[in-house]
Tab-separated table of C-alpha atoms and ligand atoms in Angstrom:
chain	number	residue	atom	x	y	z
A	29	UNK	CA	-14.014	15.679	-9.481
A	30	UNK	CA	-12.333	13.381	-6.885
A	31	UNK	CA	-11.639	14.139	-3.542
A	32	UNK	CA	-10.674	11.118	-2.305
A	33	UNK	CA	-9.464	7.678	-2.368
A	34	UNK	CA	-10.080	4.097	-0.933
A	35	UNK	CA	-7.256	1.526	-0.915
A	36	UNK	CA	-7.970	-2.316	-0.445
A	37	UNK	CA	-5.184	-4.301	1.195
A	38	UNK	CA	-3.539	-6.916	-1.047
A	39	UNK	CA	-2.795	-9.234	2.397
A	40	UNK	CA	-3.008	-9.384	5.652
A	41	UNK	CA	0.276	-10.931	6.527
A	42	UNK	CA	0.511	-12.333	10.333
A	43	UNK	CA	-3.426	-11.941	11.490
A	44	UNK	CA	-5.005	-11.196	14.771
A	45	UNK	CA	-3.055	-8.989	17.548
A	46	UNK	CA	-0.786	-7.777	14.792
A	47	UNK	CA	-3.047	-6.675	11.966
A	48	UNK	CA	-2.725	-3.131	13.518
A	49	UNK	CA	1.233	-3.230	12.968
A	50	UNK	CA	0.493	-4.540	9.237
A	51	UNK	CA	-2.641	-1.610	8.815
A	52	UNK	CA	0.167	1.167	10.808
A	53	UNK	CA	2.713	0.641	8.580
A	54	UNK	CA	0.502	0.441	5.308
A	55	UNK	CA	-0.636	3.763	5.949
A	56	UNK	CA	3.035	5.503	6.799
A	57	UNK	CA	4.188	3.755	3.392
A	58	UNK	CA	0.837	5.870	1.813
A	59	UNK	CA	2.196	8.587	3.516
A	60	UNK	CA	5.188	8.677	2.536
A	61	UNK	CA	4.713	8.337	-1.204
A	62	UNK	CA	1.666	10.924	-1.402
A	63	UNK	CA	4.188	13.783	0.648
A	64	UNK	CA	6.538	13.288	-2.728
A	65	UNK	CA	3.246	14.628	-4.529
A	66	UNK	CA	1.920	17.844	-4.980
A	67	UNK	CA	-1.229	17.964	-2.586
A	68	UNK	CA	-2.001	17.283	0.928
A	69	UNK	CA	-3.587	14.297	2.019
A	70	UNK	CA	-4.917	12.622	5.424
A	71	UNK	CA	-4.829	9.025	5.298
A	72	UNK	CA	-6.877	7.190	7.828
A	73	UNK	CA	-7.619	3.049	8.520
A	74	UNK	CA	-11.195	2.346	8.366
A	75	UNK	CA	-12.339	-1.007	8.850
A	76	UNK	CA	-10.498	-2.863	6.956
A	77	UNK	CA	-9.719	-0.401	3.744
A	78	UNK	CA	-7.886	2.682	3.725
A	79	UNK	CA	-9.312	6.235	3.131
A	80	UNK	CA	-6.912	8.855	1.359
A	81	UNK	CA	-9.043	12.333	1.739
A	82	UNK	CA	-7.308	15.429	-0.394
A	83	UNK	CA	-7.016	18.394	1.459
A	84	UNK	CA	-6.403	20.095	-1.461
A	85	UNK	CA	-5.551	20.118	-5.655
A	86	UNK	CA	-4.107	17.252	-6.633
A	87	UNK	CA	-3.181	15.777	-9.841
A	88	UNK	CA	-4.677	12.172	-10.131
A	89	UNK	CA	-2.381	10.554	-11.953
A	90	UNK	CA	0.285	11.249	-9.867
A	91	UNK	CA	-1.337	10.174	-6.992
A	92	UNK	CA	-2.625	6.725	-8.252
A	93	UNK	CA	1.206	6.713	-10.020
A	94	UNK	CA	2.071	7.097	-6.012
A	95	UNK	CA	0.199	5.000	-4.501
A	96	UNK	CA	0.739	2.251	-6.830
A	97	UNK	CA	3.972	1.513	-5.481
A	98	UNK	CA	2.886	1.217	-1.982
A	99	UNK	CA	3.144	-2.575	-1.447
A	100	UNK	CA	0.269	-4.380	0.869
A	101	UNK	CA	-2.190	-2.124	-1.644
A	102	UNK	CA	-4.445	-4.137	-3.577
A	103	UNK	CA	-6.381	-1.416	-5.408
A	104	UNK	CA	-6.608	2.390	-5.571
A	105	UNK	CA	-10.081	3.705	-6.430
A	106	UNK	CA	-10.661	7.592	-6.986
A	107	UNK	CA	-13.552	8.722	-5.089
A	108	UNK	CA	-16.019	11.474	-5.133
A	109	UNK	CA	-16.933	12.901	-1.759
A	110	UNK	CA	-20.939	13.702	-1.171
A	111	UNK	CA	-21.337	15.950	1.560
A	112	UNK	CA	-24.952	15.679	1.400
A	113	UNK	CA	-26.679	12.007	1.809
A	114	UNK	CA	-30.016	12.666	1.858
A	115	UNK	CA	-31.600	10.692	-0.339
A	116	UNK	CA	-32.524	13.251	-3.198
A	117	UNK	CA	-29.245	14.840	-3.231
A	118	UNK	CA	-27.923	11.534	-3.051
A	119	UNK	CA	-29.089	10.270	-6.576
A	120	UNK	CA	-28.542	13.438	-8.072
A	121	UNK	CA	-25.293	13.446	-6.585
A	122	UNK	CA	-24.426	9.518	-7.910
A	123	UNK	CA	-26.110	10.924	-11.388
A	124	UNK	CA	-23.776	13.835	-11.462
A	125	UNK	CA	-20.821	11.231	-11.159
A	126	UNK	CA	-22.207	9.149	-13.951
A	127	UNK	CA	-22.413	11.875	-16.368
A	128	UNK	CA	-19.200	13.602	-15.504
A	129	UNK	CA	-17.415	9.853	-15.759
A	130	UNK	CA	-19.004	8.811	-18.646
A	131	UNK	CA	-19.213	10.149	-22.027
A	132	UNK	CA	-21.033	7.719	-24.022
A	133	UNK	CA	-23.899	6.257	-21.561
A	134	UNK	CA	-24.668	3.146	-23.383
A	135	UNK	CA	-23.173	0.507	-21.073
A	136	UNK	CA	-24.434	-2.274	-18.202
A	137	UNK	CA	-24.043	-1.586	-14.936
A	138	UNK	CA	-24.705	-2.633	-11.028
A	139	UNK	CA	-24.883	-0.774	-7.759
A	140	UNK	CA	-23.199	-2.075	-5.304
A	141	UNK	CA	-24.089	-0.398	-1.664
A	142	UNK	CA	-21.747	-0.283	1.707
A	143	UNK	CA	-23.888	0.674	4.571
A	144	UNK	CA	-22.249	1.671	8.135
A	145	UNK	CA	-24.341	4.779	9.134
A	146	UNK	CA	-27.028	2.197	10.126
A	147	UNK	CA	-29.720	4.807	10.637
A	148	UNK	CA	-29.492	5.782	7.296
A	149	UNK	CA	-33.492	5.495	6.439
A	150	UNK	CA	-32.262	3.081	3.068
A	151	UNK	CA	-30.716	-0.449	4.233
A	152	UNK	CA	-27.733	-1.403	1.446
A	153	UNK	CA	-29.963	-3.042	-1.067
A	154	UNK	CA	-32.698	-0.773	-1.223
A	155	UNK	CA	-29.996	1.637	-1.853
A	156	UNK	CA	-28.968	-0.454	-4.871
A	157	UNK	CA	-32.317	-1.180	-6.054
A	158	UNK	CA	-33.814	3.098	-5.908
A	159	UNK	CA	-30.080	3.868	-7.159
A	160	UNK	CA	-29.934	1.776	-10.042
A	161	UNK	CA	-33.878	2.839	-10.987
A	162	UNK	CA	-32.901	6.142	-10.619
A	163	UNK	CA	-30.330	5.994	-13.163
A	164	UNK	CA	-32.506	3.855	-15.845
A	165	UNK	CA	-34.942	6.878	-15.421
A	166	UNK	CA	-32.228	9.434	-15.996
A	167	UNK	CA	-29.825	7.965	-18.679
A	168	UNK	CA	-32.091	5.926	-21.253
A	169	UNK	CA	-28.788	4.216	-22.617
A	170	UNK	CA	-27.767	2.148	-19.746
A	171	UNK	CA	-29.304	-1.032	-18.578
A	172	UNK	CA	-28.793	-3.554	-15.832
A	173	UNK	CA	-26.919	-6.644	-15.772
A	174	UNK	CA	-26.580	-7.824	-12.322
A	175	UNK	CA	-24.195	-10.724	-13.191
A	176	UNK	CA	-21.478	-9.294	-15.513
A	177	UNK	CA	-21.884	-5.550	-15.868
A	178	UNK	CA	-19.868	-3.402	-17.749
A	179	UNK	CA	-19.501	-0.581	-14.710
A	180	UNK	CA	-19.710	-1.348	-11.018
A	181	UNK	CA	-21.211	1.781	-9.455
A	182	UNK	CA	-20.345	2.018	-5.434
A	183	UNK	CA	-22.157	3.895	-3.549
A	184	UNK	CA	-20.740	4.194	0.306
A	185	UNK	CA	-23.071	5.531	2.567
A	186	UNK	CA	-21.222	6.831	6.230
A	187	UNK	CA	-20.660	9.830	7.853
A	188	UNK	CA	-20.823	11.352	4.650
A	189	UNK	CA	-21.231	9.539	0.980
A	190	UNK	CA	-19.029	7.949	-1.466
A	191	UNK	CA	-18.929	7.087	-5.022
A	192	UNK	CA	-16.877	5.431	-7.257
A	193	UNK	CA	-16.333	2.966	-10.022
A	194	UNK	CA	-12.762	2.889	-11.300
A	195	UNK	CA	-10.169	0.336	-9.721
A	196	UNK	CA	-6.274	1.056	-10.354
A	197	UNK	CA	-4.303	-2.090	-9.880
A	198	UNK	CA	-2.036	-1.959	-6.382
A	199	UNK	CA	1.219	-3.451	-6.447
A	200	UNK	CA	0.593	-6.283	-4.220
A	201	UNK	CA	2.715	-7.516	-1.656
A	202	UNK	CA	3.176	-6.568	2.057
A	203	UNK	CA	3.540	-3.243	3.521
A	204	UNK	CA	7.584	-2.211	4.263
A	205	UNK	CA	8.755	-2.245	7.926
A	206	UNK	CA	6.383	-5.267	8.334
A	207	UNK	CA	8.968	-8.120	7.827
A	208	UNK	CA	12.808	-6.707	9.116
A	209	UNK	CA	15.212	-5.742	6.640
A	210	UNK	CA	17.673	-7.393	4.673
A	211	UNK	CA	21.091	-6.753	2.892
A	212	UNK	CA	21.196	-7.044	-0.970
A	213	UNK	CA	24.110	-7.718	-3.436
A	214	UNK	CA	23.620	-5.181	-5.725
A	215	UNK	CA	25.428	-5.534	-9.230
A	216	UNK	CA	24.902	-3.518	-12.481
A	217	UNK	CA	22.768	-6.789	-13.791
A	218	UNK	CA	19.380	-7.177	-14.691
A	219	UNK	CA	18.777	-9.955	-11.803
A	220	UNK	CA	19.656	-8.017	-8.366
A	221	UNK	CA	17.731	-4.991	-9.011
A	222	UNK	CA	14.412	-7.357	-9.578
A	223	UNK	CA	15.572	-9.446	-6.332
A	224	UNK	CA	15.538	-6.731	-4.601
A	225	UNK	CA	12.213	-5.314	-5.675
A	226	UNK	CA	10.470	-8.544	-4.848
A	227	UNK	CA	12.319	-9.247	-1.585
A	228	UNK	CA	10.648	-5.468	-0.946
A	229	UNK	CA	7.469	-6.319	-2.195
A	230	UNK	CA	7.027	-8.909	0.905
A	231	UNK	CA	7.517	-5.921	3.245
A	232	UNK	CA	11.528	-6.393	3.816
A	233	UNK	CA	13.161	-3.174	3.920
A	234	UNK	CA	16.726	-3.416	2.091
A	235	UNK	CA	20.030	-2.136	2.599
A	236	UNK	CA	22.419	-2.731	-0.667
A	237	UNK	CA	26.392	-3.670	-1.239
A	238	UNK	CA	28.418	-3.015	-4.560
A	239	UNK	CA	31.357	-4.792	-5.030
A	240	UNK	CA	33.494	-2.410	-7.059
A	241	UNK	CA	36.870	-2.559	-8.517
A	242	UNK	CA	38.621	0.194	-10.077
A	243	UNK	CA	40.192	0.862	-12.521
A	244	UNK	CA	39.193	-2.624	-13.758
A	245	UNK	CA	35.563	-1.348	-12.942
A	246	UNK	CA	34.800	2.601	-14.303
A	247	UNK	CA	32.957	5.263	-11.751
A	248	UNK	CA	30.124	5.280	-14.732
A	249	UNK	CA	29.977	1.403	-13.496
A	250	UNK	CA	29.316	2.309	-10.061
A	251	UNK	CA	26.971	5.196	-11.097
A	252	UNK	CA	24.726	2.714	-12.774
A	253	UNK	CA	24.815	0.998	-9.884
A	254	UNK	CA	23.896	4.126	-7.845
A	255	UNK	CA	21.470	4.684	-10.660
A	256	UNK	CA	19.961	1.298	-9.983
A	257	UNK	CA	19.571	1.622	-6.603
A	258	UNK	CA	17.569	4.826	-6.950
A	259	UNK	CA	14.929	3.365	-9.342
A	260	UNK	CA	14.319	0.661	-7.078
A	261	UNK	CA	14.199	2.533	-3.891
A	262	UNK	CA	11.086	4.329	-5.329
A	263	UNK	CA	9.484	1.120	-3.977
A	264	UNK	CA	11.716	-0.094	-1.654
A	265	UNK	CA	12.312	3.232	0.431
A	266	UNK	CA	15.831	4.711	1.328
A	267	UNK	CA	18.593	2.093	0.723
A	268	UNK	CA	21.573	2.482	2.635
A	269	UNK	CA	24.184	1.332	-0.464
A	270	UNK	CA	27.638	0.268	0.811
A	271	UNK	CA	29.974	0.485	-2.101
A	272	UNK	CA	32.858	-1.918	-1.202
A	273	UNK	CA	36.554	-1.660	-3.031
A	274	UNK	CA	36.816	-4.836	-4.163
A	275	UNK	CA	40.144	-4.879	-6.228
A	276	UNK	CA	42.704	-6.165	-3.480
A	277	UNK	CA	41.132	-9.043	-2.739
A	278	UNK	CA	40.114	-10.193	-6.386
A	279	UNK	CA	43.224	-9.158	-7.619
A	280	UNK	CA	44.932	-11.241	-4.662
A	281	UNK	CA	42.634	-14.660	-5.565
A	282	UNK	CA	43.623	-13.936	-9.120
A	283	UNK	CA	47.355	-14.657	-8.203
A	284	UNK	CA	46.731	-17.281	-5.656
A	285	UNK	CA	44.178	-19.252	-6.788
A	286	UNK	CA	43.359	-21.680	-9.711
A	287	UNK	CA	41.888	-19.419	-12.653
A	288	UNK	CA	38.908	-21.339	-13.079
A	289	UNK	CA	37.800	-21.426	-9.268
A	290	UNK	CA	38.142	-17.741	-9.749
A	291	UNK	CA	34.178	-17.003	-9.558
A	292	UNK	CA	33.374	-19.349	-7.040
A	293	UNK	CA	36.284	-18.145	-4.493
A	294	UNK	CA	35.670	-14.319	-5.630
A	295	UNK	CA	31.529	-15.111	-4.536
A	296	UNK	CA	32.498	-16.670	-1.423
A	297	UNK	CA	34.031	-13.412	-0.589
A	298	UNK	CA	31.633	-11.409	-1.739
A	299	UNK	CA	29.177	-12.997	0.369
A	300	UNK	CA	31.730	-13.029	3.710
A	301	UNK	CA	32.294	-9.448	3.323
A	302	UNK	CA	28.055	-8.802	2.813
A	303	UNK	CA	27.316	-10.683	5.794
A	304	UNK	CA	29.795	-8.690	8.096
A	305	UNK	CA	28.078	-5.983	6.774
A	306	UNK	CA	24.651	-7.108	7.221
A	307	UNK	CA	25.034	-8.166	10.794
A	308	UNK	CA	26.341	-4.499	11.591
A	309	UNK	CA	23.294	-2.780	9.673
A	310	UNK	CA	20.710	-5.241	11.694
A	311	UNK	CA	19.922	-7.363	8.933
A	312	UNK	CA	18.349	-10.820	8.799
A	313	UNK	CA	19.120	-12.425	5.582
A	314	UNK	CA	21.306	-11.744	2.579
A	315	UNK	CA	19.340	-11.315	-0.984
A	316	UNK	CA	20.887	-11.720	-4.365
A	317	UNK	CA	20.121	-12.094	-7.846
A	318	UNK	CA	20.827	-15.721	-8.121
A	319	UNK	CA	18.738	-18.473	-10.111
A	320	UNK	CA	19.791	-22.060	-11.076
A	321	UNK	CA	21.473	-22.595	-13.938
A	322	UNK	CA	21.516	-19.286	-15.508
A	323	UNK	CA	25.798	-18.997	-15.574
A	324	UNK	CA	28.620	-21.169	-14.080
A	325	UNK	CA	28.368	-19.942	-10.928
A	326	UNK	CA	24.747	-20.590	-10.793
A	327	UNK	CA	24.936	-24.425	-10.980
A	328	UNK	CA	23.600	-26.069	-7.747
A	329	UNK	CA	27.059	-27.085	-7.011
A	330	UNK	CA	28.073	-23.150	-7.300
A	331	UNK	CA	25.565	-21.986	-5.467
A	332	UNK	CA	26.205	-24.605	-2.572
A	333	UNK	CA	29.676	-23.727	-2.835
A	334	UNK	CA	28.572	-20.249	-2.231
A	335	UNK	CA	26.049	-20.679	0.523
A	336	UNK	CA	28.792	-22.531	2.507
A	337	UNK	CA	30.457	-19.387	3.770
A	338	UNK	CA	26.850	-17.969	4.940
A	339	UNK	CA	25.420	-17.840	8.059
A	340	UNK	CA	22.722	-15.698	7.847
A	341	UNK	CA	20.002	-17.032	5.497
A	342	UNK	CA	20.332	-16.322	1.796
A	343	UNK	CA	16.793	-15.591	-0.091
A	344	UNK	CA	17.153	-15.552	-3.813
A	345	UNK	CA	13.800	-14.645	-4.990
A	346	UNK	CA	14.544	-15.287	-8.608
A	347	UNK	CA	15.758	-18.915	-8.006
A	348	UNK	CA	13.547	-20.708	-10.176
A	349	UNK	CA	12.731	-17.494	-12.714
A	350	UNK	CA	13.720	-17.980	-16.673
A	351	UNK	CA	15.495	-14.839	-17.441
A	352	UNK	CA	12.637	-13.939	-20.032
A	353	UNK	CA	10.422	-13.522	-16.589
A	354	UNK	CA	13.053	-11.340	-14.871
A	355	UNK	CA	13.502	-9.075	-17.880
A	356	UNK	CA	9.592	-8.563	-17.617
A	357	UNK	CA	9.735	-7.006	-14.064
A	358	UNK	CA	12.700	-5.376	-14.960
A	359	UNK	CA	10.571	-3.588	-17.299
A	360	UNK	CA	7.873	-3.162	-15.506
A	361	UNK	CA	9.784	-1.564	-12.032
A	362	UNK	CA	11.634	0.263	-14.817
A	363	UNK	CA	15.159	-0.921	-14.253
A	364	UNK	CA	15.898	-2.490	-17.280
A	365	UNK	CA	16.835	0.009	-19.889
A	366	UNK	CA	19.546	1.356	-17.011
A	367	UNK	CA	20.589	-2.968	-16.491
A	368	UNK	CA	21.647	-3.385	-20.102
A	369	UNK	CA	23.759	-0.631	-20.394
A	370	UNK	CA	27.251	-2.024	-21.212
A	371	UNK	CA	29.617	-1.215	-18.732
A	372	UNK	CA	31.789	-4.097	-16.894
A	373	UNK	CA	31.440	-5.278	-14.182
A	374	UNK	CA	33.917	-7.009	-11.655
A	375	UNK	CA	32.784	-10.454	-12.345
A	376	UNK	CA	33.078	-10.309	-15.911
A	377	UNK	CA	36.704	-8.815	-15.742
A	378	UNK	CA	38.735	-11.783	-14.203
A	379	UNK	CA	36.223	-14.833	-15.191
A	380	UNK	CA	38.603	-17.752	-16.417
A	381	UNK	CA	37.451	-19.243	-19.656
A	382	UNK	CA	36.682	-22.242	-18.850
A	383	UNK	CA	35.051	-22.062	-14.955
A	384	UNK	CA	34.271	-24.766	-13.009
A	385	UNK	CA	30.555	-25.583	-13.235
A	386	UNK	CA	30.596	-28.138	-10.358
A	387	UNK	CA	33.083	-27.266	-7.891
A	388	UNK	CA	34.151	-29.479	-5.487
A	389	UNK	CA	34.069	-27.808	-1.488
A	390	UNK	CA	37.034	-29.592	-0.300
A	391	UNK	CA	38.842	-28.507	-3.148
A	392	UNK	CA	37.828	-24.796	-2.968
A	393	UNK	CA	38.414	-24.674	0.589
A	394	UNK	CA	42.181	-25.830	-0.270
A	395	UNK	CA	42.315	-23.193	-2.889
A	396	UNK	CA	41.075	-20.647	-0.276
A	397	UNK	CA	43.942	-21.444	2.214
A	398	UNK	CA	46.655	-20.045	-0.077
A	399	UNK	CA	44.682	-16.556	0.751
A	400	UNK	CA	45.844	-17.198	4.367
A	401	UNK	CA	48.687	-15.075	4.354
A	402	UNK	CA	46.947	-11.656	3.594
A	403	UNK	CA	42.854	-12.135	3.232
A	404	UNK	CA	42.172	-11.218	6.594
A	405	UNK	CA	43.837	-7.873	6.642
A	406	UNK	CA	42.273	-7.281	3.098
A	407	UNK	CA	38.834	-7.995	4.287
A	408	UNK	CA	39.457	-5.664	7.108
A	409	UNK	CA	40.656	-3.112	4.623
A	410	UNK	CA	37.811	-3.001	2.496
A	411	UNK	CA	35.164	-3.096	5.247
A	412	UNK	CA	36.756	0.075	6.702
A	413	UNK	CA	37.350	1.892	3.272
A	414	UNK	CA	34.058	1.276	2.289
A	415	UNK	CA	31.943	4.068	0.869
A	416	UNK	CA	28.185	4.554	2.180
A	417	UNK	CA	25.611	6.580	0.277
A	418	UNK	CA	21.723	7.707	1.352
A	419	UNK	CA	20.076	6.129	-1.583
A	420	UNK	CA	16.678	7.774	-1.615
A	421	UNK	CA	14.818	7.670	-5.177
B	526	LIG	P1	22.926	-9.658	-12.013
B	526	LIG	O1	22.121	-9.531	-13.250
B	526	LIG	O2	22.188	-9.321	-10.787
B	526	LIG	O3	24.255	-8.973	-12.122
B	526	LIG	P2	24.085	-12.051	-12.946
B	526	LIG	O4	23.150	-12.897	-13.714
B	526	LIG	O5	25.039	-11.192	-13.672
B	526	LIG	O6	23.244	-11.204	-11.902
B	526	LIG	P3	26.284	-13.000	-11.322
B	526	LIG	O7	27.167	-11.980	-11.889
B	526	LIG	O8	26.710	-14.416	-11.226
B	526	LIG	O9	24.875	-13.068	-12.023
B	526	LIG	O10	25.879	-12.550	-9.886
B	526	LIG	C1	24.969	-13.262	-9.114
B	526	LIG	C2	24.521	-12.378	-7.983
B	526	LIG	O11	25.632	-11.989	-7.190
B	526	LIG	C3	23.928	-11.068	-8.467
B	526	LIG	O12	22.569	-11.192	-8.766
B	526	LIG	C4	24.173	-10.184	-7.282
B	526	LIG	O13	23.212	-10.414	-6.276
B	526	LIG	C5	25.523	-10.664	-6.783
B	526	LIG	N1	26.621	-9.864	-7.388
B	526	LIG	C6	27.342	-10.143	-8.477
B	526	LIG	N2	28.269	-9.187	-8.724
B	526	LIG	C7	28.143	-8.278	-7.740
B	526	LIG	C8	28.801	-7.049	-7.407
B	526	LIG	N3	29.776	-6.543	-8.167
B	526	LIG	N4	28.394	-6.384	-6.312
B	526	LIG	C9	27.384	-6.875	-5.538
B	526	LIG	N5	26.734	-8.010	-5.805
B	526	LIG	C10	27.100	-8.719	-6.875
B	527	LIG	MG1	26.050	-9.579	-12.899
């Protein structure tokens, strides 16, 4: 029944000379996710929307599943290709649609017309006008309501003709490779995964580090992580996932350090080590999971106590998100169910009892100079033992 599809952008991002970067790149990300379909498809820019033609069977759901996780899509309309406009075959053709689409034929509805073969012998609203007379005459249930009708009825007329009238939601956002790329701090949590996501969804490609730390932390811990990472590269694209041994270094605060500056001092590293990492992988920013208040180490004190060791920008999309509002996208981008799956994680191991909620820099900075002896070579260590893997959902 449909043979094709027409995608509305969400958002042109930077405007003018660039909009061709921002339409490229929308159209490789459609690409991409329609080649993990059955099907062939050609995509193609057309002013100002994009046209998906099949080339052959396809199953629709999976391709509106697909290309509702391109982000810079604002809608995904199926669309039935007329090879012949003349005007007869036209309305016949628009007819056919309506009865194949709809069952029960007792609802309001408009045309609306798009015109760019100018010599077409109908201007747009004479189109709408014949079209929607046409359709009175043929289906006695339906009636007109120009203001709020039940069914929109499009009718494109171009090389060829168009017509459609369902609208899939897109998901939004800006297309990937339009914005740079940045490094996220992956944990098993319910928070980094959706930080991630969103970061993505404003067209940043991400790279991902896991702090792990066996045998405190198990390999099913890491595999969630792993897990985690796949679900969300279904969106994000291929996530280059550095998993980082962790255990020297938090076992080595752990001895040196005041118990309840344990977080604070373990996040500081955490972020040193992410950075080095980001810098060598070409990325701009750091992204975590982060948002005020929700634990000790998310105080405004903790977090600046964090952010001192950073020199690259750190974007926390979820800053000023209740947790009720993370859960919800972690349902929706499906990462949730893996998230609450109890296994530890390497904050949760060492945390003190009683951690500091407003730590005070000078004093943390002290704390960190009893690391002197051995940190450096640590850090060194687990940079070059860390393990990479392709992360491609
Ligand atoms: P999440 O749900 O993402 O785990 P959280 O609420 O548990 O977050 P914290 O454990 O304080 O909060 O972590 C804050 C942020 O620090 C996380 O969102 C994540 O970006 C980063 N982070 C924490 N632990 C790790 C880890 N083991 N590896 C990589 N990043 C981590
Ligand atoms: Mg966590």
């Amino acid at each position: 029944m449909y043979q094709a599809f027409l995608l509305k952008y969400a958002e042109i991002g930077i405007k003018g000379k660039n909009r061709y970067k921002f339409e490229n790149a929308l159209c490789e990300q459609v690409r991409r996710h329609l080649e993990r379909i059955d099907g062939s498809f050609r995509v193609v820019r057309e002013q100002g929307r994009i046209f998906v033609e099949a080339e052959e069977d396809f199953d629709l759901e999976d391709a509106v599943e697909a290309m509702g996780r391109v982000f810079g899509v604002s809608s995904i309309s199926p669309v039935t290709v007329i090879e012949d406009k003349e005007w007869d075959s036209l309305t016949k053709a628009v007819g056919d649609f309506v009865e194949e689409q709809y069952r029960d034929r007792t609802f309001s509805f408009k045309v609306k017309c798009r015109r760019s073969d100018k010599g077409y012998p109908y201007t747009s609203p004479e189109v709408c006008v014949e079209m929607g007379s046409y359709l009175l005459g043929r289906f006695p249930g339906l009636s007109v309501d120009v203001h709020s009708p039940d069914v929109f009825i499009w009718v494109e007329v171009r090389e060829k003709a168009y017509v459609y009238s369902k609208v899939y939601r897109g998901a939004g956002g800006m297309p990937l490779g339009t914005n740079g790329k940045a490094m996220l701090l992956l944990s098993g949590g319910i928070d980094s995964p959706v930080a991630g996501y969103m970061i993505a969804k404003r067209g940043v490609f991400v790279d991902a580090v896991y702090f792990h730390a066996p045998p405190y932390t198990s390999e099913r811990a890491k595999q969630k992580v792993v897990d985690l990472a796949n679900q969300i590269s279904r969106y994000t694209g291929p996530i280059r996932l550095h998993v980082v041994n962790f255990t020297e270094i938090q076992m080595y605060i752990y001895e040196q350090c005041p118990h309840e500056e344990l977080t604070i001092i373990m996040r500081r590293y955490m972020m040193r080590i992410a950075q080095h990492i980001a810098e060598e992988s070409g990325c701009l920013g750091l992204v975590t999971g982060e948002s005020i208040g929700q634990v000790a180490s998310q105080t405004m004190q903790s977090l600046a106590a964090t952010n001192d060791v950073c020199e690259l920008p750190v974007y926390r999309p979820l800053i000023a998100f209740d947790k009720q509002e993370i859960v919800d996208v972690a349902e929706k981008i499906g990462t949730y169910e893996t998230s609450i799956q109890p296994y530890e994680d390497c904050c949760t191991i060492f945390v003190a009892k009683h951690p500091v909620t407003k730590p005070v820099l000078s004093v943390i900075r002290r704390s960190e100079e009893k690391l002197a002896e051995k940190i450096g070579d640590m850090v060194t260590e687990a940079l070059e033992t860390r393990e990479i893997i392709e992360i491609d959902g």
